[in-house]
Structure formats: C-alpha cells, structure tokens
PDB file of C-alpha atoms and ligand atoms in Angstrom:
ATOM      1  CA  MET A1205      -4.356 -14.051 -14.675  1.00 75.00           C
ATOM      2  CA  PRO A1206      -3.685 -15.744 -11.304  1.00 91.00           C
ATOM      3  CA  PHE A1207      -6.018 -14.913  -8.414  1.00 94.00           C
ATOM      4  CA  THR A1208      -5.468 -11.312  -7.313  1.00 97.00           C
ATOM      5  CA  ILE A1209      -6.656  -9.403  -4.259  1.00 98.00           C
ATOM      6  CA  ALA A1210      -6.143  -5.633  -4.507  1.00 98.00           C
ATOM      7  CA  ILE A1211      -6.175  -3.610  -1.290  1.00 98.00           C
ATOM      8  CA  ASP A1212      -6.026   0.171  -1.302  1.00 98.00           C
ATOM      9  CA  GLY A1213      -6.413   2.813   1.349  1.00 97.00           C
ATOM     10  CA  PRO A1214      -4.701   5.648   3.194  1.00 96.00           C
ATOM     11  CA  ALA A1215      -1.683   5.289   5.491  1.00 91.00           C
ATOM     12  CA  GLY A1216      -2.444   3.576   8.790  1.00 89.00           C
ATOM     13  CA  ALA A1217      -5.884   2.186   7.920  1.00 93.00           C
ATOM     14  CA  GLY A1218      -4.801  -1.382   8.659  1.00 92.00           C
ATOM     15  CA  LYS A1219      -4.456  -2.556   5.054  1.00 93.00           C
ATOM     16  CA  GLY A1220      -0.978  -3.991   5.616  1.00 93.00           C
ATOM     17  CA  THR A1221      -2.124  -6.263   8.440  1.00 93.00           C
ATOM     18  CA  LEU A1222      -5.209  -7.259   6.493  1.00 96.00           C
ATOM     19  CA  ALA A1223      -3.119  -8.032   3.391  1.00 97.00           C
ATOM     20  CA  ARG A1224      -0.778 -10.240   5.433  1.00 97.00           C
ATOM     21  CA  ARG A1225      -3.658 -12.133   7.046  1.00 97.00           C
ATOM     22  CA  LEU A1226      -5.347 -12.736   3.673  1.00 98.00           C
ATOM     23  CA  ALA A1227      -2.109 -13.819   1.965  1.00 98.00           C
ATOM     24  CA  ASP A1228      -1.425 -16.316   4.812  1.00 98.00           C
ATOM     25  CA  HIS A1229      -4.953 -17.653   4.800  1.00 97.00           C
ATOM     26  CA  TYR A1230      -5.289 -18.109   1.023  1.00 97.00           C
ATOM     27  CA  ARG A1231      -1.604 -19.007   0.499  1.00 97.00           C
ATOM     28  CA  LEU A1232      -0.973 -16.185  -1.942  1.00 98.00           C
ATOM     29  CA  ASN A1233       2.149 -14.098  -2.523  1.00 98.00           C
ATOM     30  CA  LEU A1234       2.178 -10.745  -0.754  1.00 98.00           C
ATOM     31  CA  LEU A1235       3.415  -7.379  -1.990  1.00 98.00           C
ATOM     32  CA  ASP A1236       3.299  -4.160  -0.002  1.00 97.00           C
ATOM     33  CA  THR A1237       3.711  -1.803  -2.982  1.00 98.00           C
ATOM     34  CA  GLY A1238       4.471   1.094  -0.619  1.00 97.00           C
ATOM     35  CA  LEU A1239       7.867  -0.546  -0.075  1.00 98.00           C
ATOM     36  CA  THR A1240       8.727  -0.047  -3.761  1.00 98.00           C
ATOM     37  CA  TYR A1241       8.143   3.728  -3.483  1.00 98.00           C
ATOM     38  CA  ARG A1242       9.988   3.719  -0.173  1.00 98.00           C
ATOM     39  CA  ALA A1243      12.972   1.952  -1.814  1.00 98.00           C
ATOM     40  CA  VAL A1244      13.214   4.757  -4.400  1.00 98.00           C
ATOM     41  CA  ALA A1245      13.056   7.454  -1.712  1.00 98.00           C
ATOM     42  CA  TYR A1246      15.620   5.589   0.383  1.00 98.00           C
ATOM     43  CA  ALA A1247      18.071   5.349  -2.547  1.00 98.00           C
ATOM     44  CA  LEU A1248      17.847   9.118  -3.127  1.00 98.00           C
ATOM     45  CA  ILE A1249      18.323   9.873   0.568  1.00 98.00           C
ATOM     46  CA  GLN A1250      21.322   7.500   0.728  1.00 97.00           C
ATOM     47  CA  HIS A1251      22.975   9.382  -2.159  1.00 97.00           C
ATOM     48  CA  ALA A1252      22.056  12.765  -0.632  1.00 98.00           C
ATOM     49  CA  LEU A1253      20.006  13.590  -3.743  1.00 98.00           C
ATOM     50  CA  PRO A1254      16.941  15.842  -3.617  1.00 98.00           C
ATOM     51  CA  LEU A1255      13.587  14.057  -3.807  1.00 98.00           C
ATOM     52  CA  ASP A1256      12.597  16.114  -6.870  1.00 97.00           C
ATOM     53  CA  ASN A1257      15.527  14.810  -8.951  1.00 98.00           C
ATOM     54  CA  VAL A1258      13.260  12.899 -11.318  1.00 98.00           C
ATOM     55  CA  SER A1259      15.938  11.253 -13.467  1.00 98.00           C
ATOM     56  CA  ALA A1260      17.734   9.932 -10.366  1.00 98.00           C
ATOM     57  CA  ALA A1261      14.378   8.687  -9.058  1.00 98.00           C
ATOM     58  CA  GLU A1262      13.758   6.883 -12.371  1.00 98.00           C
ATOM     59  CA  THR A1263      17.171   5.215 -12.168  1.00 98.00           C
ATOM     60  CA  ALA A1264      16.484   4.184  -8.567  1.00 98.00           C
ATOM     61  CA  ALA A1265      13.068   2.832  -9.620  1.00 98.00           C
ATOM     62  CA  ARG A1266      14.670   0.697 -12.362  1.00 98.00           C
ATOM     63  CA  GLN A1267      17.102  -0.684  -9.790  1.00 98.00           C
ATOM     64  CA  VAL A1268      14.413  -1.695  -7.295  1.00 98.00           C
ATOM     65  CA  ASP A1269      14.839  -5.408  -6.655  1.00 97.00           C
ATOM     66  CA  MET A1270      11.472  -6.871  -5.684  1.00 96.00           C
ATOM     67  CA  ALA A1271      13.183  -9.759  -3.873  1.00 95.00           C
ATOM     68  CA  LYS A1272      15.192  -7.424  -1.659  1.00 96.00           C
ATOM     69  CA  LEU A1273      12.667  -4.978  -0.213  1.00 97.00           C
ATOM     70  CA  ASP A1274      13.818  -4.669   3.396  1.00 95.00           C
ATOM     71  CA  ARG A1275      10.893  -3.636   5.586  1.00 93.00           C
ATOM     72  CA  ALA A1276      13.123  -3.096   8.636  1.00 93.00           C
ATOM     73  CA  VAL A1277      15.139  -0.472   6.757  1.00 95.00           C
ATOM     74  CA  LEU A1278      12.296   1.065   4.759  1.00 96.00           C
ATOM     75  CA  SER A1279       9.597   1.375   7.427  1.00 90.00           C
ATOM     76  CA  ALA A1280      10.987   4.570   9.040  1.00 88.00           C
ATOM     77  CA  HIS A1281       8.422   7.346   9.229  1.00 84.00           C
ATOM     78  CA  ALA A1282      10.594   9.843   7.313  1.00 89.00           C
ATOM     79  CA  ILE A1283      10.966   7.399   4.418  1.00 95.00           C
ATOM     80  CA  GLY A1284       7.178   7.100   4.124  1.00 92.00           C
ATOM     81  CA  GLU A1285       6.914  10.850   3.855  1.00 91.00           C
ATOM     82  CA  ALA A1286       9.700  10.940   1.229  1.00 96.00           C
ATOM     83  CA  ALA A1287       8.071   8.041  -0.672  1.00 97.00           C
ATOM     84  CA  SER A1288       4.855  10.014  -0.945  1.00 95.00           C
ATOM     85  CA  LYS A1289       6.884  12.801  -2.624  1.00 96.00           C
ATOM     86  CA  VAL A1290       8.646  10.640  -5.230  1.00 97.00           C
ATOM     87  CA  ALA A1291       5.336   8.850  -5.905  1.00 97.00           C
ATOM     88  CA  VAL A1292       3.926  11.921  -7.681  1.00 97.00           C
ATOM     89  CA  TYR A1293       6.188  11.414 -10.727  1.00 98.00           C
ATOM     90  CA  PRO A1294       4.414   9.505 -13.543  1.00 98.00           C
ATOM     91  CA  THR A1295       7.639   8.077 -15.032  1.00 98.00           C
ATOM     92  CA  VAL A1296       8.683   6.679 -11.636  1.00 98.00           C
ATOM     93  CA  ARG A1297       5.214   5.189 -11.163  1.00 98.00           C
ATOM     94  CA  ARG A1298       5.251   3.551 -14.615  1.00 98.00           C
ATOM     95  CA  ILE A1299       8.534   1.750 -13.875  1.00 98.00           C
ATOM     96  CA  LEU A1300       7.326   0.491 -10.475  1.00 98.00           C
ATOM     97  CA  VAL A1301       3.854  -0.452 -11.738  1.00 98.00           C
ATOM     98  CA  GLU A1302       5.426  -2.751 -14.380  1.00 98.00           C
ATOM     99  CA  LYS A1303       7.347  -4.571 -11.632  1.00 98.00           C
ATOM    100  CA  GLN A1304       4.231  -4.795  -9.451  1.00 98.00           C
ATOM    101  CA  ARG A1305       2.206  -6.263 -12.338  1.00 98.00           C
ATOM    102  CA  ALA A1306       4.885  -8.890 -13.025  1.00 98.00           C
ATOM    103  CA  PHE A1307       4.702  -9.843  -9.335  1.00 98.00           C
ATOM    104  CA  ALA A1308       0.889 -10.123  -9.530  1.00 98.00           C
ATOM    105  CA  ARG A1309       1.140 -12.411 -12.594  1.00 97.00           C
ATOM    106  CA  THR A1310       3.343 -14.899 -10.726  1.00 97.00           C
ATOM    107  CA  PRO A1311       1.410 -18.064  -9.738  1.00 96.00           C
ATOM    108  CA  PRO A1312      -0.469 -18.819  -7.556  1.00 95.00           C
ATOM    109  CA  GLY A1313      -1.495 -15.158  -7.371  1.00 96.00           C
ATOM    110  CA  ALA A1314      -1.067 -12.370  -4.898  1.00 98.00           C
ATOM    111  CA  VAL A1315      -2.414  -9.897  -2.431  1.00 98.00           C
ATOM    112  CA  LEU A1316      -1.108  -6.427  -3.276  1.00 98.00           C
ATOM    113  CA  ASP A1317      -1.684  -3.408  -1.089  1.00 98.00           C
ATOM    114  CA  GLY A1318      -1.108   0.237  -1.888  1.00 98.00           C
ATOM    115  CA  ARG A1319      -2.927   3.285  -3.212  1.00 97.00           C
ATOM    116  CA  ASP A1320      -3.677   2.481  -6.875  1.00 98.00           C
ATOM    117  CA  ILE A1321      -3.866  -1.313  -7.017  1.00 98.00           C
ATOM    118  CA  GLY A1322      -7.570  -1.638  -7.856  1.00 98.00           C
ATOM    119  CA  THR A1323      -7.586   1.429 -10.118  1.00 98.00           C
ATOM    120  CA  VAL A1324      -4.281   1.174 -12.046  1.00 98.00           C
ATOM    121  CA  VAL A1325      -1.973  -1.747 -11.205  1.00 98.00           C
ATOM    122  CA  CYS A1326      -4.531  -4.596 -11.269  1.00 98.00           C
ATOM    123  CA  PRO A1327      -7.810  -3.164 -12.597  1.00 98.00           C
ATOM    124  CA  ASP A1328      -8.987  -6.743 -13.325  1.00 97.00           C
ATOM    125  CA  ALA A1329      -8.286  -8.032  -9.799  1.00 97.00           C
ATOM    126  CA  ASP A1330     -10.713 -10.712  -8.581  1.00 96.00           C
ATOM    127  CA  ILE A1331     -11.296  -8.765  -5.367  1.00 97.00           C
ATOM    128  CA  LYS A1332     -10.848  -5.091  -4.637  1.00 98.00           C
ATOM    129  CA  LEU A1333     -10.968  -3.800  -1.082  1.00 98.00           C
ATOM    130  CA  TYR A1334     -10.746  -0.178  -0.029  1.00 98.00           C
ATOM    131  CA  VAL A1335      -9.745  -0.033   3.631  1.00 97.00           C
ATOM    132  CA  THR A1336     -10.151   3.235   5.424  1.00 96.00           C
ATOM    133  CA  ALA A1337     -10.532   4.762   8.903  1.00 96.00           C
ATOM    134  CA  SER A1338     -10.869   8.309  10.181  1.00 97.00           C
ATOM    135  CA  ALA A1339      -7.634  10.305  10.395  1.00 97.00           C
ATOM    136  CA  GLU A1340      -8.065  10.539  14.208  1.00 97.00           C
ATOM    137  CA  VAL A1341      -8.389   6.784  14.613  1.00 96.00           C
ATOM    138  CA  ARG A1342      -5.358   6.201  12.374  1.00 96.00           C
ATOM    139  CA  ALA A1343      -3.322   8.727  14.370  1.00 95.00           C
ATOM    140  CA  LYS A1344      -4.358   7.055  17.666  1.00 95.00           C
ATOM    141  CA  ARG A1345      -3.298   3.648  16.327  1.00 92.00           C
ATOM    142  CA  ARG A1346       0.032   5.001  15.124  1.00 90.00           C
ATOM    143  CA  LEU A1347       0.654   6.578  18.544  1.00 93.00           C
ATOM    144  CA  ALA A1348      -0.210   3.311  20.338  1.00 92.00           C
ATOM    145  CA  GLU A1349       2.142   1.447  18.007  1.00 86.00           C
ATOM    146  CA  ILE A1350       5.030   3.831  18.753  1.00 87.00           C
ATOM    147  CA  GLU A1351       4.332   3.687  22.503  1.00 92.00           C
ATOM    148  CA  SER A1352       4.113  -0.114  22.448  1.00 91.00           C
ATOM    149  CA  ILE A1353       7.763  -0.281  21.393  1.00 89.00           C
ATOM    150  CA  GLY A1354       8.815   2.195  24.059  1.00 92.00           C
ATOM    151  CA  GLY A1355       8.842   5.324  21.899  1.00 88.00           C
ATOM    152  CA  THR A1356       7.167   8.672  22.479  1.00 91.00           C
ATOM    153  CA  ALA A1357       5.337  10.890  20.011  1.00 90.00           C
ATOM    154  CA  ASN A1358       2.918  13.777  19.923  1.00 94.00           C
ATOM    155  CA  PHE A1359      -0.674  13.021  18.863  1.00 96.00           C
ATOM    156  CA  ALA A1360      -1.219  16.392  17.149  1.00 97.00           C
ATOM    157  CA  GLU A1361       1.969  16.005  15.094  1.00 95.00           C
ATOM    158  CA  ILE A1362       1.063  12.473  14.026  1.00 94.00           C
ATOM    159  CA  LEU A1363      -2.418  13.605  13.028  1.00 96.00           C
ATOM    160  CA  ALA A1364      -1.022  16.537  11.025  1.00 95.00           C
ATOM    161  CA  ASP A1365       1.382  14.145   9.215  1.00 93.00           C
ATOM    162  CA  ILE A1366      -1.466  11.788   8.355  1.00 94.00           C
ATOM    163  CA  VAL A1367      -3.652  14.579   7.021  1.00 96.00           C
ATOM    164  CA  ARG A1368      -0.772  15.968   4.928  1.00 94.00           C
ATOM    165  CA  ARG A1369       0.055  12.531   3.480  1.00 93.00           C
ATOM    166  CA  ASP A1370      -3.634  11.905   2.649  1.00 96.00           C
ATOM    167  CA  GLU A1371      -3.798  15.229   0.827  1.00 96.00           C
ATOM    168  CA  ARG A1372      -0.694  14.461  -1.235  1.00 94.00           C
ATOM    169  CA  ASP A1373      -1.724  10.857  -2.040  1.00 95.00           C
ATOM    170  CA  MET A1374      -5.338  11.764  -2.892  1.00 97.00           C
ATOM    171  CA  GLY A1375      -4.523  15.041  -4.633  1.00 96.00           C
ATOM    172  CA  ARG A1376      -1.806  14.023  -7.089  1.00 96.00           C
ATOM    173  CA  ALA A1377      -2.658  14.053 -10.816  1.00 96.00           C
ATOM    174  CA  ASP A1378      -1.324  10.553 -11.626  1.00 97.00           C
ATOM    175  CA  SER A1379      -3.050   7.573  -9.970  1.00 97.00           C
ATOM    176  CA  PRO A1380      -4.479   9.404  -6.937  1.00 97.00           C
ATOM    177  CA  LEU A1381      -5.670   7.332  -3.983  1.00 97.00           C
ATOM    178  CA  LYS A1382      -9.371   6.605  -4.476  1.00 97.00           C
ATOM    179  CA  PRO A1383     -11.626   3.566  -4.290  1.00 97.00           C
ATOM    180  CA  ALA A1384     -12.113   1.677  -7.578  1.00 98.00           C
ATOM    181  CA  ALA A1385     -15.734   1.833  -8.742  1.00 97.00           C
ATOM    182  CA  ASP A1386     -16.136  -1.883  -7.950  1.00 96.00           C
ATOM    183  CA  ALA A1387     -14.233  -1.897  -4.632  1.00 98.00           C
ATOM    184  CA  HIS A1388     -15.744  -3.191  -1.387  1.00 97.00           C
ATOM    185  CA  LEU A1389     -15.402  -0.512   1.268  1.00 96.00           C
ATOM    186  CA  LEU A1390     -14.165  -1.526   4.725  1.00 96.00           C
ATOM    187  CA  ASP A1391     -14.182   1.271   7.291  1.00 95.00           C
ATOM    188  CA  THR A1392     -12.059   0.086  10.219  1.00 94.00           C
ATOM    189  CA  SER A1393     -12.685   3.172  12.418  1.00 93.00           C
ATOM    190  CA  GLU A1394     -14.942   1.201  14.729  1.00 92.00           C
ATOM    191  CA  MET A1395     -13.787  -2.264  13.736  1.00 90.00           C
ATOM    192  CA  ALA A1396     -10.988  -4.402  15.143  1.00 88.00           C
ATOM    193  CA  ILE A1397      -8.621  -5.834  12.561  1.00 85.00           C
ATOM    194  CA  GLU A1398      -9.997  -9.328  13.265  1.00 90.00           C
ATOM    195  CA  ALA A1399     -13.503  -8.194  12.321  1.00 94.00           C
ATOM    196  CA  ALA A1400     -12.130  -6.565   9.153  1.00 94.00           C
ATOM    197  CA  PHE A1401     -10.347  -9.823   8.313  1.00 96.00           C
ATOM    198  CA  LEU A1402     -13.569 -11.835   8.772  1.00 96.00           C
ATOM    199  CA  ALA A1403     -15.484  -9.375   6.583  1.00 96.00           C
ATOM    200  CA  ALA A1404     -12.800  -9.556   3.890  1.00 97.00           C
ATOM    201  CA  MET A1405     -12.751 -13.366   4.077  1.00 97.00           C
ATOM    202  CA  ALA A1406     -16.494 -13.511   3.437  1.00 97.00           C
ATOM    203  CA  ILE A1407     -16.005 -11.352   0.324  1.00 97.00           C
ATOM    204  CA  VAL A1408     -13.087 -13.474  -0.946  1.00 97.00           C
ATOM    205  CA  ASP A1409     -14.863 -16.809  -0.256  1.00 97.00           C
ATOM    206  CA  ASP A1410     -17.871 -15.589  -2.195  1.00 95.00           C
ATOM    207  CA  ALA A1411     -15.698 -14.580  -5.183  1.00 92.00           C
ATOM    208  CA  LEU A1412     -13.831 -17.916  -5.078  1.00 90.00           C
ATOM    209  CA  ALA A1413     -17.113 -19.846  -5.055  1.00 91.00           C
ATOM    210  CA  ARG A1414     -18.332 -17.878  -8.095  1.00 88.00           C
ATOM    211  CA  ARG A1415     -14.982 -18.344  -9.881  1.00 83.00           C
ATOM    212  CA  ASN A1416     -15.095 -22.112  -9.285  1.00 83.00           C
ATOM    213  CA  LYS A1417     -18.649 -22.293 -10.639  1.00 85.00           C
ATOM    214  CA  ALA A1418     -17.790 -20.382 -13.829  1.00 79.00           C
TER     215      ALA A1418
HETATM  216  O1   DC B2993       1.847   2.477   2.208  1.00 90.08           O
HETATM  217  P1   DC B2993       3.119   3.290   2.546  1.00 90.08           P
HETATM  218  O2   DC B2993       2.968   4.215   3.706  1.00 90.08           O
HETATM  219  O3   DC B2993       4.317   2.413   2.686  1.00 90.08           O
HETATM  220  O4   DC B2993       3.387   4.194   1.238  1.00 90.08           O
HETATM  221  C1   DC B2993       4.367   5.195   1.207  1.00 90.08           C
HETATM  222  C2   DC B2993       4.012   6.172   0.099  1.00 90.08           C
HETATM  223  O5   DC B2993       4.192   5.565  -1.176  1.00 90.08           O
HETATM  224  C3   DC B2993       2.566   6.658   0.100  1.00 90.08           C
HETATM  225  O6   DC B2993       2.381   7.794   0.929  1.00 90.08           O
HETATM  226  C4   DC B2993       2.327   6.988  -1.349  1.00 90.08           C
HETATM  227  C5   DC B2993       3.217   6.028  -2.103  1.00 90.08           C
HETATM  228  N1   DC B2993       2.497   4.892  -2.671  1.00 90.08           N
HETATM  229  C6   DC B2993       1.861   5.094  -3.875  1.00 90.08           C
HETATM  230  O7   DC B2993       1.861   6.207  -4.391  1.00 90.08           O
HETATM  231  N2   DC B2993       1.248   4.056  -4.509  1.00 90.08           N
HETATM  232  C7   DC B2993       1.223   2.838  -3.952  1.00 90.08           C
HETATM  233  N3   DC B2993       0.615   1.832  -4.621  1.00 90.08           N
HETATM  234  C8   DC B2993       1.826   2.621  -2.698  1.00 90.08           C
HETATM  235  C9   DC B2993       2.448   3.673  -2.061  1.00 90.08           C
END
C-alpha cells in the first residue's frame, strides 16, 4: 500500500487546510472525501430529487468522477448540509468508499480527509490524525471566513448549524465520525494552523523514519 495519511474530524476544524499543507510538503495526492458526498447531494439537488431518494443517490454515487470534483461548485454551505444527509445511507457510502480506496492505492500515496478515513476507508493508513476544535471556535472561524470575502452571517446560526452537523455525522449508525483507536489527536481550538501543521509534520517524519528503518 502506498504511503497514506488519514485525517478525520468535524466540519471546520481545519483538516482541509492541514491536508493540503501535508500533501504539498510530502508530494502526495490529495483527496477531500467530503467532496464525493457533496457531489452526490449536488446531483440530487440539480435533478430536484429529494435527498432521501436512496436509489437515485446510489446512481449519483456510481457516477461520481473523482477527476472532476469541482470545489468551487460543491463548497456551498447548503450542499455540505445536504451531503451530511445523503452520507447516512450505507449503500451510498460503500460505493464512494470503493472509489476513495482506489484513489488511496494510487502511487505515490495520498492524504485523505473526511470523517471515516482512519476507521473505515484506510484502517491501515501509515498516519492517522484526528483534528478537532470546539464548536464555538469553529463557528468563529467560519464567520471570519465569510466576512473576509465580504459576506455577512449570524454567529448563533452558524454555531447551531455546526452543532447539528456534528450530531448527524457522529450519531449515524454507519461509519460515524470518531477518532480511530490509534489516531493522534490534534485540538486546534487554541492552535494556529501553522502550529498544527508543524505538529503533524513531526508525527509524519517520525513514521517515515520508522518505515525507512523497517
Ligand atoms: O467535510 P465536508 O463538510 O465537505 O463534508 C460534507 C458531509 O459529507 C459531512 O457533513 C458528512 C459527509 N462526509 C462523510 O460522511 N464521510 C466523509 N469521509 C466525508 C464527508
């Protein structure tokens, strides 16, 4: 199996930025697995189909093209919420997980981020990180992000959205969000992303040194 870094955590904890930094630094492929669930939700919304139409969601999942995941289109807040709803269906998950595993097997290896990477998608990953932050800190960051591009939003509404999404992602029966038993925990509540990156790098360098010795 090529070198794999699995990053899991709740929405807005900074795992996407961390994944990108690590993939750049170690020259690995990068997959934001959230985009695959978002692509399914987006397809249903485009066809005006309800999000609980499981057979349509399965068809959309089969049609997900890993080379054509368009972040600009899929990053809308409402699509994230919808993605969290279609992500509860085990058959949809199985189809997407197969595609994610094929991506991880592609040399030279990959950084994958999501909710179930260390527990389900790549349980044998070389490194597992669980990146978290308090819901309040995540809501503050999301608000700052929206304001930085000239938008406006309400802190209480953002916080309520985050709490609701956490509950759905952690509470579902299939592949709930949780740290793998052997994951390194990184709480970014009081940590800048640069510090989280340095901490993650130390963990990865250590694993690479051990792998090269073996
Ligand atoms: O990381 P994100 O916000 O783009 O993810 C959107 C939703 O997709 C998330 O709320 C739950 C689902 N998801 C999942 O169930 N498993 C993953 N590995 C990634 C995302």
